[in-house]
mmCIF file of C-alpha atoms in Angstrom:
data_model
loop_
_atom_site.group_PDB
_atom_site.id
_atom_site.type_symbol
_atom_site.label_atom_id
_atom_site.label_comp_id
_atom_site.label_asym_id
_atom_site.label_seq_id
_atom_site.Cartn_x
_atom_site.Cartn_y
_atom_site.Cartn_z
ATOM 1 C CA MET A 685 60.329 -68.077 -41.289
ATOM 2 C CA ALA A 686 57.712 -65.751 -42.763
ATOM 3 C CA THR A 687 58.210 -67.355 -46.162
ATOM 4 C CA THR A 688 57.627 -70.812 -44.688
ATOM 5 C CA ARG A 689 54.402 -69.735 -43.008
ATOM 6 C CA MET A 690 53.144 -68.112 -46.196
ATOM 7 C CA ALA A 691 53.992 -71.152 -48.298
ATOM 8 C CA LEU A 692 52.223 -73.505 -45.925
ATOM 9 C CA ARG A 693 49.137 -71.307 -45.990
ATOM 10 C CA MET A 694 49.200 -71.412 -49.774
ATOM 11 C CA ALA A 695 49.609 -75.188 -49.773
ATOM 12 C CA LEU A 696 46.532 -75.581 -47.605
ATOM 13 C CA ALA A 697 44.527 -72.895 -49.427
ATOM 14 C CA ILE A 698 42.411 -75.332 -51.404
ATOM 15 C CA VAL A 699 41.283 -77.160 -48.293
ATOM 16 C CA LEU A 700 40.688 -74.048 -46.230
ATOM 17 C CA ALA A 701 38.986 -72.093 -48.998
ATOM 18 C CA SER A 702 36.579 -74.907 -49.765
ATOM 19 C CA ALA A 703 35.668 -75.210 -46.095
ATOM 20 C CA ALA A 704 35.158 -71.476 -45.703
ATOM 21 C CA SER A 705 32.931 -71.170 -48.743
ATOM 22 C CA ALA A 706 30.833 -74.296 -48.202
ATOM 23 C CA LYS A 707 27.163 -73.969 -47.455
ATOM 24 C CA LYS A 708 26.207 -74.931 -43.935
ATOM 25 C CA PRO A 709 26.283 -77.673 -42.958
ATOM 26 C CA ILE A 710 29.310 -79.097 -44.751
ATOM 27 C CA PRO A 711 28.341 -82.263 -46.632
ATOM 28 C CA ARG A 712 31.080 -84.514 -45.313
ATOM 29 C CA GLY A 713 31.365 -86.698 -48.395
ATOM 30 C CA CYS A 714 34.269 -88.686 -47.076
ATOM 31 C CA PRO A 715 35.013 -91.866 -45.111
ATOM 32 C CA THR A 716 34.829 -90.006 -41.792
ATOM 33 C CA GLY A 717 31.519 -88.277 -42.448
ATOM 34 C CA THR A 718 28.052 -89.187 -41.155
ATOM 35 C CA PRO A 719 24.582 -88.066 -42.279
ATOM 36 C CA ASN A 720 24.149 -85.869 -39.182
ATOM 37 C CA ASN A 721 27.338 -83.947 -39.987
ATOM 38 C CA THR A 722 29.449 -85.503 -37.269
ATOM 39 C CA TYR A 723 32.583 -87.608 -37.619
ATOM 40 C CA ALA A 724 32.887 -91.364 -37.653
ATOM 41 C CA ASN A 725 35.911 -93.424 -36.797
ATOM 42 C CA PRO A 726 37.307 -94.577 -40.162
ATOM 43 C CA ALA A 727 37.376 -98.315 -40.680
ATOM 44 C CA LEU A 728 40.712 -100.074 -40.855
ATOM 45 C CA PRO A 729 41.814 -100.951 -44.406
ATOM 46 C CA LEU A 730 42.696 -104.483 -43.228
ATOM 47 C CA PRO A 731 41.135 -106.902 -40.750
ATOM 48 C CA TYR A 732 42.473 -106.674 -37.200
ATOM 49 C CA ASP A 733 44.846 -109.582 -37.816
ATOM 50 C CA GLY A 734 45.967 -108.179 -41.181
ATOM 51 C CA TYR A 735 48.940 -106.355 -39.628
ATOM 52 C CA LEU A 736 50.676 -109.465 -38.317
ATOM 53 C CA PRO A 737 53.454 -110.168 -37.530
ATOM 54 C CA ALA A 738 54.236 -106.494 -36.814
ATOM 55 C CA ILE A 739 51.085 -105.696 -34.814
ATOM 56 C CA ASP A 740 48.777 -108.217 -33.165
ATOM 57 C CA ASN A 741 45.023 -108.185 -33.722
ATOM 58 C CA GLU A 742 44.127 -107.333 -30.094
ATOM 59 C CA THR A 743 46.292 -104.221 -30.228
ATOM 60 C CA MET A 744 44.714 -103.145 -33.504
ATOM 61 C CA PHE A 745 41.208 -103.717 -32.120
ATOM 62 C CA LEU A 746 41.814 -101.737 -28.946
ATOM 63 C CA HIS A 747 43.800 -99.037 -30.732
ATOM 64 C CA ASN A 748 41.118 -98.471 -33.358
ATOM 65 C CA THR A 749 37.938 -98.848 -31.327
ATOM 66 C CA ARG A 750 38.943 -97.565 -27.885
ATOM 67 C CA HIS A 751 41.752 -95.049 -28.364
ATOM 68 C CA ALA A 752 41.059 -93.558 -31.797
ATOM 69 C CA GLY A 753 37.316 -94.199 -31.573
ATOM 70 C CA GLY A 754 37.171 -92.531 -28.172
ATOM 71 C CA ALA A 755 38.885 -89.442 -29.578
ATOM 72 C CA VAL A 756 36.344 -89.183 -32.409
ATOM 73 C CA ASN A 757 33.491 -89.455 -29.905
ATOM 74 C CA ASN A 758 35.058 -86.692 -27.828
ATOM 75 C CA VAL A 759 35.401 -84.441 -30.889
ATOM 76 C CA ASN A 760 31.728 -84.882 -31.707
ATOM 77 C CA ALA A 761 30.697 -84.160 -28.116
ATOM 78 C CA ILE A 762 32.741 -80.945 -28.019
ATOM 79 C CA LEU A 763 31.611 -79.740 -31.439
ATOM 80 C CA ALA A 764 27.977 -80.254 -30.427
ATOM 81 C CA ARG A 765 28.477 -77.217 -28.190
ATOM 82 C CA TYR A 766 29.754 -75.179 -31.165
ATOM 83 C CA PRO A 767 27.360 -75.860 -34.062
ATOM 84 C CA THR A 768 28.716 -73.020 -36.205
ATOM 85 C CA LEU A 769 32.224 -74.374 -35.865
ATOM 86 C CA ARG A 770 31.072 -77.929 -36.497
ATOM 87 C CA ASP A 771 29.040 -77.060 -39.578
ATOM 88 C CA SER A 772 31.414 -74.629 -41.272
ATOM 89 C CA VAL A 773 34.972 -75.779 -40.541
ATOM 90 C CA SER A 774 36.574 -78.984 -41.767
ATOM 91 C CA LEU A 775 38.515 -81.129 -39.328
ATOM 92 C CA SER A 776 41.769 -80.363 -41.125
ATOM 93 C CA GLU A 777 41.193 -76.617 -40.795
ATOM 94 C CA LEU A 778 40.216 -77.012 -37.160
ATOM 95 C CA VAL A 779 43.401 -78.930 -36.391
ATOM 96 C CA SER A 780 45.472 -76.396 -38.328
ATOM 97 C CA ARG A 781 44.047 -73.402 -36.445
ATOM 98 C CA ILE A 782 42.902 -74.574 -33.020
ATOM 99 C CA GLY A 783 44.637 -72.570 -30.324
ATOM 100 C CA LEU A 784 45.188 -69.489 -32.478
ATOM 101 C CA LYS A 785 43.678 -66.564 -30.574
ATOM 102 C CA THR A 786 41.799 -65.182 -33.560
ATOM 103 C CA PHE A 787 40.333 -68.590 -34.432
ATOM 104 C CA ASP A 788 39.265 -69.487 -30.905
ATOM 105 C CA LYS A 789 37.763 -66.025 -30.421
ATOM 106 C CA LYS A 790 35.880 -66.124 -33.723
ATOM 107 C CA TYR A 791 34.040 -69.286 -32.711
ATOM 108 C CA GLY A 792 33.876 -68.548 -28.987
ATOM 109 C CA ILE A 793 35.840 -71.667 -28.086
ATOM 110 C CA ALA A 794 36.460 -71.934 -24.337
ATOM 111 C CA ALA A 795 40.057 -72.529 -23.280
ATOM 112 C CA ASN A 796 39.355 -76.021 -21.940
ATOM 113 C CA ASP A 797 37.544 -76.981 -25.146
ATOM 114 C CA SER A 798 40.405 -75.623 -27.246
ATOM 115 C CA THR A 799 42.799 -77.861 -25.320
ATOM 116 C CA ALA A 800 40.470 -80.832 -25.662
ATOM 117 C CA LEU A 801 40.068 -80.291 -29.409
ATOM 118 C CA ARG A 802 43.821 -80.018 -29.808
ATOM 119 C CA SER A 803 44.210 -83.490 -28.305
ATOM 120 C CA ASN A 804 41.139 -85.256 -29.653
ATOM 121 C CA ALA A 805 40.902 -83.764 -33.150
ATOM 122 C CA GLY A 806 44.662 -84.256 -33.432
ATOM 123 C CA SER A 807 44.209 -87.891 -32.451
ATOM 124 C CA ALA A 808 41.396 -88.370 -34.974
ATOM 125 C CA ILE A 809 43.461 -87.035 -37.860
ATOM 126 C CA ASN A 810 46.692 -88.700 -36.776
ATOM 127 C CA HIS A 811 45.075 -92.102 -36.541
ATOM 128 C CA ALA A 812 43.172 -91.702 -39.809
ATOM 129 C CA LEU A 813 46.508 -91.210 -41.540
ATOM 130 C CA PHE A 814 48.135 -94.001 -39.524
ATOM 131 C CA TRP A 815 45.529 -96.587 -40.548
ATOM 132 C CA ARG A 816 45.686 -95.601 -44.187
ATOM 133 C CA ILE A 817 49.472 -95.590 -44.459
ATOM 134 C CA MET A 818 49.781 -99.264 -43.488
ATOM 135 C CA THR A 819 49.343 -102.351 -45.627
ATOM 136 C CA THR A 820 50.066 -106.072 -45.410
ATOM 137 C CA TYR A 821 53.469 -106.847 -43.910
ATOM 138 C CA ASN A 822 56.418 -106.715 -46.301
ATOM 139 C CA THR A 823 54.325 -106.413 -49.473
ATOM 140 C CA SER A 824 54.864 -102.800 -50.590
ATOM 141 C CA ARG A 825 58.097 -101.994 -52.433
ATOM 142 C CA PRO A 826 59.198 -98.364 -52.889
ATOM 143 C CA ALA A 827 60.459 -99.061 -56.400
ATOM 144 C CA ASP A 828 56.946 -100.113 -57.447
ATOM 145 C CA HIS A 829 55.222 -96.946 -56.265
ATOM 146 C CA LEU A 830 57.523 -93.944 -55.916
ATOM 147 C CA LYS A 831 57.644 -91.530 -58.838
ATOM 148 C CA PRO A 832 60.990 -89.970 -59.822
ATOM 149 C CA GLU A 833 60.423 -86.622 -58.096
ATOM 150 C CA LEU A 834 59.601 -88.054 -54.666
ATOM 151 C CA ALA A 835 62.210 -90.793 -55.020
ATOM 152 C CA GLY A 836 64.782 -88.098 -55.826
ATOM 153 C CA HIS A 837 63.887 -86.034 -52.763
ATOM 154 C CA ILE A 838 64.177 -89.121 -50.562
ATOM 155 C CA ALA A 839 67.510 -90.088 -52.093
ATOM 156 C CA ALA A 840 68.866 -86.564 -51.623
ATOM 157 C CA ALA A 841 67.876 -86.460 -47.951
ATOM 158 C CA TRP A 842 68.406 -90.045 -46.754
ATOM 159 C CA GLY A 843 70.101 -91.947 -49.563
ATOM 160 C CA SER A 844 67.224 -94.373 -50.100
ATOM 161 C CA PRO A 845 63.768 -95.313 -48.794
ATOM 162 C CA THR A 846 65.521 -97.655 -46.362
ATOM 163 C CA GLY A 847 67.557 -94.709 -45.097
ATOM 164 C CA LEU A 848 64.345 -92.718 -44.688
ATOM 165 C CA LEU A 849 62.766 -95.495 -42.639
ATOM 166 C CA ASP A 850 65.906 -95.836 -40.523
ATOM 167 C CA ALA A 851 65.745 -92.113 -39.763
ATOM 168 C CA LEU A 852 62.024 -92.339 -39.012
ATOM 169 C CA ARG A 853 62.637 -95.226 -36.612
ATOM 170 C CA ALA A 854 65.382 -93.274 -34.858
ATOM 171 C CA ALA A 855 63.112 -90.243 -34.546
ATOM 172 C CA GLY A 856 60.286 -92.360 -33.147
ATOM 173 C CA ALA A 857 62.614 -93.975 -30.631
ATOM 174 C CA SER A 858 63.779 -90.533 -29.486
ATOM 175 C CA VAL A 859 60.317 -89.286 -28.498
ATOM 176 C CA PHE A 860 60.140 -88.895 -24.734
ATOM 177 C CA GLY A 861 56.864 -90.318 -23.497
ATOM 178 C CA SER A 862 53.980 -90.345 -25.957
ATOM 179 C CA GLY A 863 53.964 -88.878 -29.442
ATOM 180 C CA TRP A 864 54.506 -89.367 -33.150
ATOM 181 C CA ALA A 865 57.284 -89.358 -35.745
ATOM 182 C CA TRP A 866 56.455 -87.924 -39.174
ATOM 183 C CA LEU A 867 57.658 -87.548 -42.718
ATOM 184 C CA VAL A 868 56.562 -83.992 -43.535
ATOM 185 C CA TYR A 869 56.338 -82.063 -46.795
ATOM 186 C CA PHE A 870 57.229 -78.355 -46.732
ATOM 187 C CA PRO A 871 55.703 -76.294 -49.552
ATOM 188 C CA ASP A 872 58.484 -73.690 -49.334
ATOM 189 C CA ALA A 873 60.735 -74.295 -52.341
ATOM 190 C CA ALA A 874 63.520 -72.331 -50.646
ATOM 191 C CA GLN A 875 64.170 -75.180 -48.214
ATOM 192 C CA LYS A 876 64.381 -78.950 -48.482
ATOM 193 C CA PRO A 877 60.915 -80.232 -49.320
ATOM 194 C CA LEU A 878 60.965 -83.196 -46.925
ATOM 195 C CA ALA A 879 61.978 -83.664 -43.315
ATOM 196 C CA ILE A 880 61.424 -86.028 -40.423
ATOM 197 C CA VAL A 881 59.983 -84.371 -37.331
ATOM 198 C CA THR A 882 58.421 -85.477 -34.062
ATOM 199 C CA THR A 883 55.452 -84.148 -32.121
ATOM 200 C CA PRO A 884 54.380 -84.846 -28.539
ATOM 201 C CA ASN A 885 51.092 -86.418 -27.503
ATOM 202 C CA GLN A 886 48.537 -86.039 -30.328
ATOM 203 C CA ASP A 887 49.996 -82.900 -31.910
ATOM 204 C CA ASN A 888 50.162 -82.837 -35.692
ATOM 205 C CA PRO A 889 52.518 -80.941 -38.047
ATOM 206 C CA LEU A 890 49.518 -78.961 -39.327
ATOM 207 C CA MET A 891 49.021 -77.223 -35.949
ATOM 208 C CA ALA A 892 50.128 -73.618 -36.383
ATOM 209 C CA ALA A 893 49.524 -72.695 -32.735
ATOM 210 C CA HIS A 894 51.274 -75.637 -31.141
ATOM 211 C CA VAL A 895 54.073 -76.929 -33.373
ATOM 212 C CA ALA A 896 57.436 -75.230 -33.836
ATOM 213 C CA ARG A 897 57.782 -73.449 -37.181
ATOM 214 C CA ALA A 898 60.545 -75.821 -38.278
ATOM 215 C CA SER A 899 58.153 -78.772 -37.894
ATOM 216 C CA ARG A 900 55.071 -77.300 -39.584
ATOM 217 C CA GLY A 901 54.097 -78.917 -42.840
ATOM 218 C CA VAL A 902 51.835 -81.508 -44.432
ATOM 219 C CA PRO A 903 52.246 -85.007 -42.941
ATOM 220 C CA LEU A 904 52.859 -87.708 -45.537
ATOM 221 C CA LEU A 905 53.688 -90.611 -43.251
ATOM 222 C CA GLY A 906 53.323 -90.948 -39.501
ATOM 223 C CA VAL A 907 54.059 -93.590 -36.893
ATOM 224 C CA ASP A 908 52.344 -93.724 -33.508
ATOM 225 C CA VAL A 909 54.776 -94.252 -30.615
ATOM 226 C CA TRP A 910 52.273 -94.093 -27.778
ATOM 227 C CA GLU A 911 52.623 -97.234 -25.669
ATOM 228 C CA HIS A 912 49.072 -98.306 -26.520
ATOM 229 C CA ALA A 913 50.270 -98.785 -30.132
ATOM 230 C CA TYR A 914 52.676 -101.574 -29.206
ATOM 231 C CA TYR A 915 52.717 -102.496 -25.508
ATOM 232 C CA LEU A 916 50.709 -105.743 -25.623
ATOM 233 C CA ARG A 917 53.164 -107.317 -28.062
ATOM 234 C CA TYR A 918 56.441 -105.533 -27.355
ATOM 235 C CA ARG A 919 56.068 -104.314 -23.748
ATOM 236 C CA ASN A 920 58.519 -101.407 -23.377
ATOM 237 C CA LEU A 921 60.613 -102.320 -26.439
ATOM 238 C CA ARG A 922 59.616 -99.444 -28.696
ATOM 239 C CA THR A 923 62.628 -99.881 -30.981
ATOM 240 C CA THR A 924 61.623 -103.492 -31.687
ATOM 241 C CA TYR A 925 58.102 -102.350 -32.547
ATOM 242 C CA LEU A 926 59.468 -99.696 -34.907
ATOM 243 C CA ALA A 927 61.803 -102.180 -36.599
ATOM 244 C CA GLN A 928 58.771 -104.340 -37.403
ATOM 245 C CA TRP A 929 56.378 -101.506 -38.166
ATOM 246 C CA VAL A 930 58.387 -100.128 -41.104
ATOM 247 C CA SER A 931 57.530 -103.308 -43.037
ATOM 248 C CA LEU A 932 53.872 -102.204 -43.000
ATOM 249 C CA VAL A 933 54.445 -98.913 -44.851
ATOM 250 C CA ASP A 934 52.291 -98.569 -47.948
ATOM 251 C CA TRP A 935 54.487 -96.674 -50.410
ATOM 252 C CA ALA A 936 51.586 -96.131 -52.788
ATOM 253 C CA MET A 937 49.901 -94.069 -50.065
ATOM 254 C CA VAL A 938 53.107 -92.149 -49.351
ATOM 255 C CA GLN A 939 53.239 -91.190 -53.022
ATOM 256 C CA ARG A 940 49.527 -90.317 -53.027
ATOM 257 C CA ASN A 941 49.899 -88.084 -49.974
ATOM 258 C CA TYR A 942 52.880 -86.366 -51.590
ATOM 259 C CA ASP A 943 50.969 -85.736 -54.814
ATOM 260 C CA LEU A 944 48.085 -84.234 -52.839
ATOM 261 C CA ALA A 945 50.411 -82.046 -50.760
ATOM 262 C CA VAL A 946 52.195 -80.697 -53.838
ATOM 263 C CA ALA A 947 48.793 -79.811 -55.300
ATOM 264 C CA GLY A 948 47.868 -77.955 -52.089
ATOM 265 C CA ALA A 949 45.430 -80.589 -50.827
ATOM 266 C CA ILE A 950 45.220 -83.067 -47.982
ATOM 267 C CA ASP A 951 43.978 -86.657 -47.857
ATOM 268 C CA SER A 952 40.203 -86.933 -48.172
ATOM 269 C CA LEU A 953 39.979 -88.460 -44.701
ATOM 270 C CA TYR A 954 40.804 -84.981 -43.402
ATOM 271 C CA CYS A 955 37.390 -83.572 -44.229
#
């Protein structure tokens, strides 16, 4: 357990060290940054109707602008009360450490704001990854994008990319209520490097204070199983949604996220 925690800290060291050493305010040179050092809701890679037939355009509009966009607005409103935190800590570091007693105490974060940041900053990061991991329906082939190392890890754990997606669908279907299913990378070489885990609500595998040790790692691929992600088209049929959603996975982005994680970094949207 201690080895896993240490390895994860090392894997995130580049991100955390750069945030800690940056001059205030952090120049958020990334898709989620704004000139006044707040966060913006990242644009979708495709038009709202670009996810058909798996996800309808109304769902994508509401999901992006109302649900994810609302979370980003909430993050900015909370961080306005903590300018030192806002200007010196990246969103990825905040999500990784929110709720830890030493972190909350250092920045004087009130308990209710810590809870709110857990949910809203988690939502902002989760959705940023979710948008970026999807592409046009049934156009991305694993064989065209996966390098031998990642393909080998997937084959060892699930037999094939199809087996991985089947396991991810099963995990997503098993979530009680709202949450996410993830493909996670573990930096600890002493254990299997990849696993599928689930988190409730808007929790993220980066969250040291809120996620079980066995589920802590760097998310490479995540699927939203909140009802707002699928209800307009599929009603309560989450398994049908998941069966369609896997055809949106952008394997080039899965490989990119893996390469970043192995190097100890996180996607640039997590700035």
